[in-house]
Tab-separated table of C-alpha atoms in Angstrom:
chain	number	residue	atom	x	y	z
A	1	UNK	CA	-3.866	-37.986	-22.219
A	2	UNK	CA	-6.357	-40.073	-24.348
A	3	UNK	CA	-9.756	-38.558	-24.367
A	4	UNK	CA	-11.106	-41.889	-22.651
A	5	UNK	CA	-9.039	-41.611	-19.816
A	6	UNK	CA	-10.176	-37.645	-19.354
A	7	UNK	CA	-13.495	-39.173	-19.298
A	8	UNK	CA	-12.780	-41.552	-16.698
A	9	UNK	CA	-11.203	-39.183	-14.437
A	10	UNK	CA	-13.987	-37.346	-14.253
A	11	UNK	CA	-16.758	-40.554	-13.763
A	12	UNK	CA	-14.566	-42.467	-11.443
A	13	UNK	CA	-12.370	-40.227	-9.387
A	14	UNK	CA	-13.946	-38.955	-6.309
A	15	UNK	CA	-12.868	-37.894	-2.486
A	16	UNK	CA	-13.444	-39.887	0.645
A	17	UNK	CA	-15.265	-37.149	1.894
A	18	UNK	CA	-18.248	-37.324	-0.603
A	19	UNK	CA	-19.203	-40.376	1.088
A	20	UNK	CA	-19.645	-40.259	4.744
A	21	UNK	CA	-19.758	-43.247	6.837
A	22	UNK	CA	-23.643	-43.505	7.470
A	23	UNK	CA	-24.487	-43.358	4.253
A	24	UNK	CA	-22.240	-46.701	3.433
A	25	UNK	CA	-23.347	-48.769	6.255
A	26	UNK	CA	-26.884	-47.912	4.805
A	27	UNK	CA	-25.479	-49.113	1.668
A	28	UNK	CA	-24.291	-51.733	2.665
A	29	UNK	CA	-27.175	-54.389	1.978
A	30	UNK	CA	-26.056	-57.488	3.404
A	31	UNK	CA	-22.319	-57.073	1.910
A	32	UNK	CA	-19.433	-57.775	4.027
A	33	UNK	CA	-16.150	-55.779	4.165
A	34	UNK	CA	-12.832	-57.536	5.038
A	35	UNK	CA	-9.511	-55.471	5.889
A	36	UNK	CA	-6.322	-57.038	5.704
A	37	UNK	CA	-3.309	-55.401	6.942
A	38	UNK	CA	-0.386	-57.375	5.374
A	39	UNK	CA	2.832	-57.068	7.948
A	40	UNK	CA	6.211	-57.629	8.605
A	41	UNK	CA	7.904	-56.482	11.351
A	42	UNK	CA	5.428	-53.246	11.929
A	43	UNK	CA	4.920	-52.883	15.647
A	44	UNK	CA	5.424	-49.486	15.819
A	45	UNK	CA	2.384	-48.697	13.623
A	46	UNK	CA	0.234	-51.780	12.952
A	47	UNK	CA	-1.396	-51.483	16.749
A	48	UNK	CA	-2.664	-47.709	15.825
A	49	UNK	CA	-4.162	-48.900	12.318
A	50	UNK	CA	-6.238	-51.734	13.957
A	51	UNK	CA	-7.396	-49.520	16.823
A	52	UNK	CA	-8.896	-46.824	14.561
A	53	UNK	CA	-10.449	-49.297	12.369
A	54	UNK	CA	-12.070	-50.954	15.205
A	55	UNK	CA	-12.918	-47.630	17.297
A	56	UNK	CA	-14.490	-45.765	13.731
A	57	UNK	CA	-15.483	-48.556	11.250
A	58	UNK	CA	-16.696	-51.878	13.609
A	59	UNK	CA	-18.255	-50.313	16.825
A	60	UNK	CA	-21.791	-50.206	17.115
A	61	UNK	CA	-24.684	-52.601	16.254
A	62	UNK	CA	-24.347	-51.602	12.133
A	63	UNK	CA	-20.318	-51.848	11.660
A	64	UNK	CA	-19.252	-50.524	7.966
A	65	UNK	CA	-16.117	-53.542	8.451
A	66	UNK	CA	-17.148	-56.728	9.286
A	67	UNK	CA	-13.485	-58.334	9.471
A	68	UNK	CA	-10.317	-57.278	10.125
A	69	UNK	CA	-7.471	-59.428	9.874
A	70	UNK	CA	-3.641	-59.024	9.611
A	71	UNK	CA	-1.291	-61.668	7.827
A	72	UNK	CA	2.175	-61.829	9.645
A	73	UNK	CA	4.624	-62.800	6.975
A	74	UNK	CA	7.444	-63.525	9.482
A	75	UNK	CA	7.668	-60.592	11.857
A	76	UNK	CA	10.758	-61.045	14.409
A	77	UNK	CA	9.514	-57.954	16.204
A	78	UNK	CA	5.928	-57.900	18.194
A	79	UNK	CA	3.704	-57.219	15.339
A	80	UNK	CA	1.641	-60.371	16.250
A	81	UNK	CA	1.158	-59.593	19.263
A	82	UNK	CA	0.404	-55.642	19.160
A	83	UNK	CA	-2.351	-56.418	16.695
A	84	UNK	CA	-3.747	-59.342	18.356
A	85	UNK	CA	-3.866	-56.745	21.307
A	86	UNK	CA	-5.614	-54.230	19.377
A	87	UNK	CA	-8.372	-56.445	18.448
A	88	UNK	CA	-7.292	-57.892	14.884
A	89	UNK	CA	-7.949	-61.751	14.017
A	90	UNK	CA	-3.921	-62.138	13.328
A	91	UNK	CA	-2.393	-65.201	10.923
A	92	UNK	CA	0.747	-65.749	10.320
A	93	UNK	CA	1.176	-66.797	6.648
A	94	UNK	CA	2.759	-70.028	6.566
A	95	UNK	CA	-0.123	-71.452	8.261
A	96	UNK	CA	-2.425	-70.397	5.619
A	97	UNK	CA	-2.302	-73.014	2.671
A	98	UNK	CA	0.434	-75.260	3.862
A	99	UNK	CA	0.680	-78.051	1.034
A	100	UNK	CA	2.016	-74.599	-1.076
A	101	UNK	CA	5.508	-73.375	1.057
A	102	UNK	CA	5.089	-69.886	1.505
A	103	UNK	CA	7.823	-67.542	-0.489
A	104	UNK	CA	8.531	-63.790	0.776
A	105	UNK	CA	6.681	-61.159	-0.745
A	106	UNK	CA	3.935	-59.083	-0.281
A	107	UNK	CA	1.934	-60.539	-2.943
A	108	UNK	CA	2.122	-63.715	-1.672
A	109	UNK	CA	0.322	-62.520	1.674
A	110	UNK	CA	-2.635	-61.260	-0.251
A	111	UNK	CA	-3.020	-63.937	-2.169
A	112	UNK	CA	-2.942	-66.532	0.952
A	113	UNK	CA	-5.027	-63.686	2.541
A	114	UNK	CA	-8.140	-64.809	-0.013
A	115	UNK	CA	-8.503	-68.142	1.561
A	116	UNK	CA	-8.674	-66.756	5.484
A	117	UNK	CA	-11.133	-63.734	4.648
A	118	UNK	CA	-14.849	-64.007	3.660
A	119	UNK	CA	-15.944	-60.775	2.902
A	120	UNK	CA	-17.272	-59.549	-0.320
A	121	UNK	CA	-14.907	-56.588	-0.875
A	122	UNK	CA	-11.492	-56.990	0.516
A	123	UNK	CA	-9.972	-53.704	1.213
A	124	UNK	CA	-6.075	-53.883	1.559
A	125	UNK	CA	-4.283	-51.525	3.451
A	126	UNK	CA	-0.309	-51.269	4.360
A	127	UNK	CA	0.636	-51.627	7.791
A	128	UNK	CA	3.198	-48.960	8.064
A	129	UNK	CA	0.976	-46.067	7.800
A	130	UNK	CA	1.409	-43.110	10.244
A	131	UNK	CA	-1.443	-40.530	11.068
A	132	UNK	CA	-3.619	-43.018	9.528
A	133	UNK	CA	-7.316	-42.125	9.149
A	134	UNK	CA	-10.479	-44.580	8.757
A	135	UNK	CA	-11.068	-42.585	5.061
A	136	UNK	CA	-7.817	-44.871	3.895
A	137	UNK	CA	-10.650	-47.558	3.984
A	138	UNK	CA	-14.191	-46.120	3.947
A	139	UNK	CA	-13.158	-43.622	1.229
A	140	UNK	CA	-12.025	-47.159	-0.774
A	141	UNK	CA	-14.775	-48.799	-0.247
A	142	UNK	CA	-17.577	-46.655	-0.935
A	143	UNK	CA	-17.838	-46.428	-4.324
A	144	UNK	CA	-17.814	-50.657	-4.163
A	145	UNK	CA	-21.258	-50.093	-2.146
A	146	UNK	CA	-22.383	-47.321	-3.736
A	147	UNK	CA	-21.492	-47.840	-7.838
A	148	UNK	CA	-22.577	-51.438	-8.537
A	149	UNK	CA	-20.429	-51.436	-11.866
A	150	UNK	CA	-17.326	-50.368	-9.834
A	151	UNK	CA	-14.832	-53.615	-8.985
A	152	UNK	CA	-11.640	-52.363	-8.034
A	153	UNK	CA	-10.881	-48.830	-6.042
A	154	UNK	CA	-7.572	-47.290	-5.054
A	155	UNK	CA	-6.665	-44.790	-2.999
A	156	UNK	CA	-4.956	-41.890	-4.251
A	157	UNK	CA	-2.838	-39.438	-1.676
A	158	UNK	CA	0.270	-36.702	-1.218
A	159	UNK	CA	3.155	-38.806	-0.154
A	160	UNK	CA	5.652	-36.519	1.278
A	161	UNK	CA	9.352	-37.422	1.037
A	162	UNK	CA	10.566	-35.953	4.979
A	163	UNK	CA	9.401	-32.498	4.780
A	164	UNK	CA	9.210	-32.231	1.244
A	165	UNK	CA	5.466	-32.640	-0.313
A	166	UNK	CA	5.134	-34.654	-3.269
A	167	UNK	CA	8.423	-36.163	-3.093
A	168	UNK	CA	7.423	-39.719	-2.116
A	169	UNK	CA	6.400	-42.311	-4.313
A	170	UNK	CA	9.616	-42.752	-6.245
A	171	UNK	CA	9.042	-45.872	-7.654
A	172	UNK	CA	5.552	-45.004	-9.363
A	173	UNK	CA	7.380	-41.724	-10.837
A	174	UNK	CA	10.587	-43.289	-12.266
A	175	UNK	CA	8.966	-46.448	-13.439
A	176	UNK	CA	5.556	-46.917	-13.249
A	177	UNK	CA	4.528	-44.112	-14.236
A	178	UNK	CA	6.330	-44.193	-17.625
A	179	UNK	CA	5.496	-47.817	-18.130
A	180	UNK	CA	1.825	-47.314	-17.654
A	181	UNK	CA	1.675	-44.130	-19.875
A	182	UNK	CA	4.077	-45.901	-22.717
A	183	UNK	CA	2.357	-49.294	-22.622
A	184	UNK	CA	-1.463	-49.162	-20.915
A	185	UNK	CA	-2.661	-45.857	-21.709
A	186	UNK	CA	-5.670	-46.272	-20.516
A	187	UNK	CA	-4.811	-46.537	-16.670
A	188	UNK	CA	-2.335	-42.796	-16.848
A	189	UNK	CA	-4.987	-41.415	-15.239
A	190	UNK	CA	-4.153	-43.379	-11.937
A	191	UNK	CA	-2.601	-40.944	-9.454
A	192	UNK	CA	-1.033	-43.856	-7.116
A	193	UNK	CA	-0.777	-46.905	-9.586
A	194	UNK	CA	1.411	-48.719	-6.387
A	195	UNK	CA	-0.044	-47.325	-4.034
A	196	UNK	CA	-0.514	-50.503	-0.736
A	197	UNK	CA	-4.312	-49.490	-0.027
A	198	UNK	CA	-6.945	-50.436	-2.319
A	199	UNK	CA	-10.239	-52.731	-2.147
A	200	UNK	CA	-11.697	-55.068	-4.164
A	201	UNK	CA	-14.591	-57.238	-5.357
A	202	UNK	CA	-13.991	-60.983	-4.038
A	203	UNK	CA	-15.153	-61.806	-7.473
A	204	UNK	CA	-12.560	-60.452	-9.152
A	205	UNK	CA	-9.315	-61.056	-6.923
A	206	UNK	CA	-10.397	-64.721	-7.605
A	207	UNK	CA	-9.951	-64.453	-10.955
A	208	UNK	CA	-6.738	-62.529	-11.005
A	209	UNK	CA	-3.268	-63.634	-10.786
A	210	UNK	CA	-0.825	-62.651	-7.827
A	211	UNK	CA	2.756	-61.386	-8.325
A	212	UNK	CA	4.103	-63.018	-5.137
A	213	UNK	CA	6.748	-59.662	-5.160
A	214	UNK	CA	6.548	-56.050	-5.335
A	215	UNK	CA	4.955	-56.352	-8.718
A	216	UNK	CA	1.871	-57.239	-7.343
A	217	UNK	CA	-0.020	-53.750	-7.459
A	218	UNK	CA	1.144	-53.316	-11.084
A	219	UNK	CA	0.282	-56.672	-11.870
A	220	UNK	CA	-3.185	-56.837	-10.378
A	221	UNK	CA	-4.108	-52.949	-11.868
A	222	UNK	CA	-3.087	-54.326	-15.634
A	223	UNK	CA	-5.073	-57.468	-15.105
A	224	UNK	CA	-7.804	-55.895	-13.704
A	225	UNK	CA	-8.109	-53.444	-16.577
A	226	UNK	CA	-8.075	-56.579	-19.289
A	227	UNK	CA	-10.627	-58.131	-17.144
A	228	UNK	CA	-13.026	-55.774	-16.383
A	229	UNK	CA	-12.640	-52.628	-18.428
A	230	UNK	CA	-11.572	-49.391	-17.452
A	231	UNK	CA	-14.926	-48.273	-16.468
A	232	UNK	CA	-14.919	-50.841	-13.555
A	233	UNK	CA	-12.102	-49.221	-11.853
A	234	UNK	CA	-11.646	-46.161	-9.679
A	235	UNK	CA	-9.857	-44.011	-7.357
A	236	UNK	CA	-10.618	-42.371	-4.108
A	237	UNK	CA	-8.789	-38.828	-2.998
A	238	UNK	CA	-7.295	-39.699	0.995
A	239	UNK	CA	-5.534	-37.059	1.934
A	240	UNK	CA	-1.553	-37.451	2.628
A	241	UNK	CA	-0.411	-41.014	3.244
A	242	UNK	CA	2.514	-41.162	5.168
A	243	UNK	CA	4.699	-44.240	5.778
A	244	UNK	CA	8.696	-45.719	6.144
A	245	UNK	CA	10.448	-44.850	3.241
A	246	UNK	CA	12.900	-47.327	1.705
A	247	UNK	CA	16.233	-47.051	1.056
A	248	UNK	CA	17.666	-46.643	-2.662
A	249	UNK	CA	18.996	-50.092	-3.096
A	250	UNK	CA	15.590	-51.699	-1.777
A	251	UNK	CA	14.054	-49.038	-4.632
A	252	UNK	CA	16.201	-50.852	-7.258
A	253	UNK	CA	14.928	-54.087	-6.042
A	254	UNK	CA	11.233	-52.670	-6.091
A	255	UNK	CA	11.561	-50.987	-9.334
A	256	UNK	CA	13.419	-54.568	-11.266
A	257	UNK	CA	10.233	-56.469	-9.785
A	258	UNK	CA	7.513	-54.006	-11.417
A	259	UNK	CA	9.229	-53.974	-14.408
A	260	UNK	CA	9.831	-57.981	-14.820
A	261	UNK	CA	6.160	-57.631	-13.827
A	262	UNK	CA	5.097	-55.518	-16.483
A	263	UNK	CA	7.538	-57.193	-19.314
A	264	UNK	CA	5.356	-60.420	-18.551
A	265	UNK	CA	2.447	-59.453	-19.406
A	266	UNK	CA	3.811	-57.155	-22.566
A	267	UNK	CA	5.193	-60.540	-23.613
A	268	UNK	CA	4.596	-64.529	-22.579
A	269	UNK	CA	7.487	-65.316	-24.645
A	270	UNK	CA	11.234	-64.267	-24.407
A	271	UNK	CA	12.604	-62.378	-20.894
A	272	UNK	CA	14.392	-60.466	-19.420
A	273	UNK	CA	16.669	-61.944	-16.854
A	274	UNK	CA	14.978	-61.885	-13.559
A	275	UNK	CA	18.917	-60.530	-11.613
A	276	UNK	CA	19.709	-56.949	-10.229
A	277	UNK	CA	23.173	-56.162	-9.715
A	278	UNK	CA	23.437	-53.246	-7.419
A	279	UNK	CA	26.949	-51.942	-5.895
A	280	UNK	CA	27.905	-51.342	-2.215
A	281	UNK	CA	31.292	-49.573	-1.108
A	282	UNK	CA	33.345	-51.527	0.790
A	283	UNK	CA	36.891	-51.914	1.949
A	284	UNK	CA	38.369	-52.559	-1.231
A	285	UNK	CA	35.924	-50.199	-3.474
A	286	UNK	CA	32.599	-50.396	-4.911
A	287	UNK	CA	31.413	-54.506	-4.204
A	288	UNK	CA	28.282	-55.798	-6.432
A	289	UNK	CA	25.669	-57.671	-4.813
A	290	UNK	CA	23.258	-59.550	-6.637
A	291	UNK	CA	19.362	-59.898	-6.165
A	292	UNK	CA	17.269	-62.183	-7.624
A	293	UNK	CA	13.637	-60.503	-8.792
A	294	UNK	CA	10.558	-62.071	-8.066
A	295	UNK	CA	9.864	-64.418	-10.819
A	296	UNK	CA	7.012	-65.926	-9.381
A	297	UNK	CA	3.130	-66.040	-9.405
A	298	UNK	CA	0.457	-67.397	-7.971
A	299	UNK	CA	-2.960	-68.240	-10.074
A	300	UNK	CA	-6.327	-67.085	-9.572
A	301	UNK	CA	-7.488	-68.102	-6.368
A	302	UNK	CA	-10.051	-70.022	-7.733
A	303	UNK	CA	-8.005	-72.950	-9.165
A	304	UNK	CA	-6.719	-73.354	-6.136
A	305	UNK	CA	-9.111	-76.394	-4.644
A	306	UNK	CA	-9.016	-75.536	-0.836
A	307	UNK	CA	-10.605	-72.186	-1.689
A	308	UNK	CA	-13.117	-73.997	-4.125
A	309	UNK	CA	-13.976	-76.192	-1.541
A	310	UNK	CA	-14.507	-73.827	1.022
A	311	UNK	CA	-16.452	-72.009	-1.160
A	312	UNK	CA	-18.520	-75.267	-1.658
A	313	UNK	CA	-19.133	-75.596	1.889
């Protein structure tokens, strides 16, 4: 590990627990906190997540989260209408920029989330979390309130695979992981490099680019680090994070996307070509199916001119 990043793990890595709750909301200053819970179909869990961040983080007179807000990116289950029950402001993504058609993809919904939130962090945080805590989001946030040359925070966790600790996170192990360490050196100190929860300065998701795909953790970390510098970035310790797994095949299709992701911004010229073809048994043997990775992204947010203009307002 390069001597700079040993540095930086020991500046910019903390635990939720070194910053309680009071001592953020005194912080605070005038900031505002957004959360936004991107979702699809995530009744089972999403209802629990908005109900402790309401109960713990936005009760009282001097709330640590001033918004809370959860894009539906074409739920068939109740996921609308389990959050909107548990007290989120809920929008379903096609009505958010509608000049643009929507595509499918996580990114996309944080991106579209920038023009519906108004907050001056904006803390993201998966909606399929189980035994979720409010430290997924104050732990996050608190070095954005408490460091003022801190921009971007992630969370970093045990992700158990069933009953086996450490297991999860397949992805970040088998790809990430290596691509980070081979190519930017200077983020291998990042313990959950995909991880879904992490917050933000406004002021610098505006300036970013969105993979509208899986990529879009990857994506945002690398830019972030060209942006702002290493220095400006941190991670928070959480605890266990536990969540639905995917299956294999959906890992394939996870893992093409980051790495299309990360060949894009290794090179602007030549490549590779954006298909996965994975194999199924069926009656006649082994069938391939083909998958198209996400090719697409959106700008910064601030060439788009409905979010300039709101900001004008």
């Amino acid at each position: 590990m390069l001597r700079e990043v040993e540095r930086w793990l020991a500046r910019r890595s903390w635990s939720a627990a070194e910053r309680p709750v009071e001592r953020l909301v005194a912080a605070k200053q005038g900031a505002q906190v957004s959360v936004v819970l991107p979702a699809l179909n995530e009744e089972a869990t999403v209802g629990r997540i908005v109900s402790v961040i309401r109960r713990e983080l936005m009760a009282g007179p001097a709330p640590l989260v001033d918004e809370l807000v959860v894009i539906d990116s074409g739920s068939t289950d109740r996921t609308a209408e389990v959050a909107a029950a548990a007290g989120a402001r809920v929008v379903h993504r096609d009505d958010i920029l509608p000049r643009l058609p929507a595509v499918p993809g996580k990114g996309e919904v944080l991106w579209r989330s920038l023009l519906v939130t108004s907050g001056d962090i904006v803390c993201f945080v998966d909606a399929d979390l189980r035994d979720f805590s409010a430290e997924f989001v104050s732990g996050i946030v608190g070095p954005l309130l408490t460091e003022p040359d801190v921009q971007f925070v992630k969370a970093m966790y045990d992700r158990p695979l069933g009953d086996a600790p450490g297991q999860g996170g397949r992805v970040t192990e088998l790809v990430a992981r290596p691509l980070l360490n081979l190519h930017w050196p200077l983020l291998a100190g990042f313990v959950q490099p995909l991880g879904g929860e992490y917050a933000v300065r406004r002021s610098l998701l505006e300036r970013l680019p969105f993979p509208v795909g899986y990529g879009v953790e990857l994506g945002l970390l690398v830019d972030a680090l060209h942006t702002v510098g290493l220095d400006a970035l941190g991670q928070v310790d959480v605890g266990v994070r536990r969540h639905r797994h995917q299956d294999g095949q959906a890992l394939g299709r996870m893992a093409a996307a980051i790495y299309r992701t990360a060949q894009l911004r290794l090179s602007r010229g030549h490549l590779v070509r954006p298909v996965l073809t994975q194999f199924e048994r069926g009656e006649g043997g082994f069938e391939p199916r083909t998958h198209a990775v996400d090719t697409e992204e959106r700008p910064p947010m601030r060439e788009i001119m409905e979010y300039e203009a709101r900001r004008a307002a």
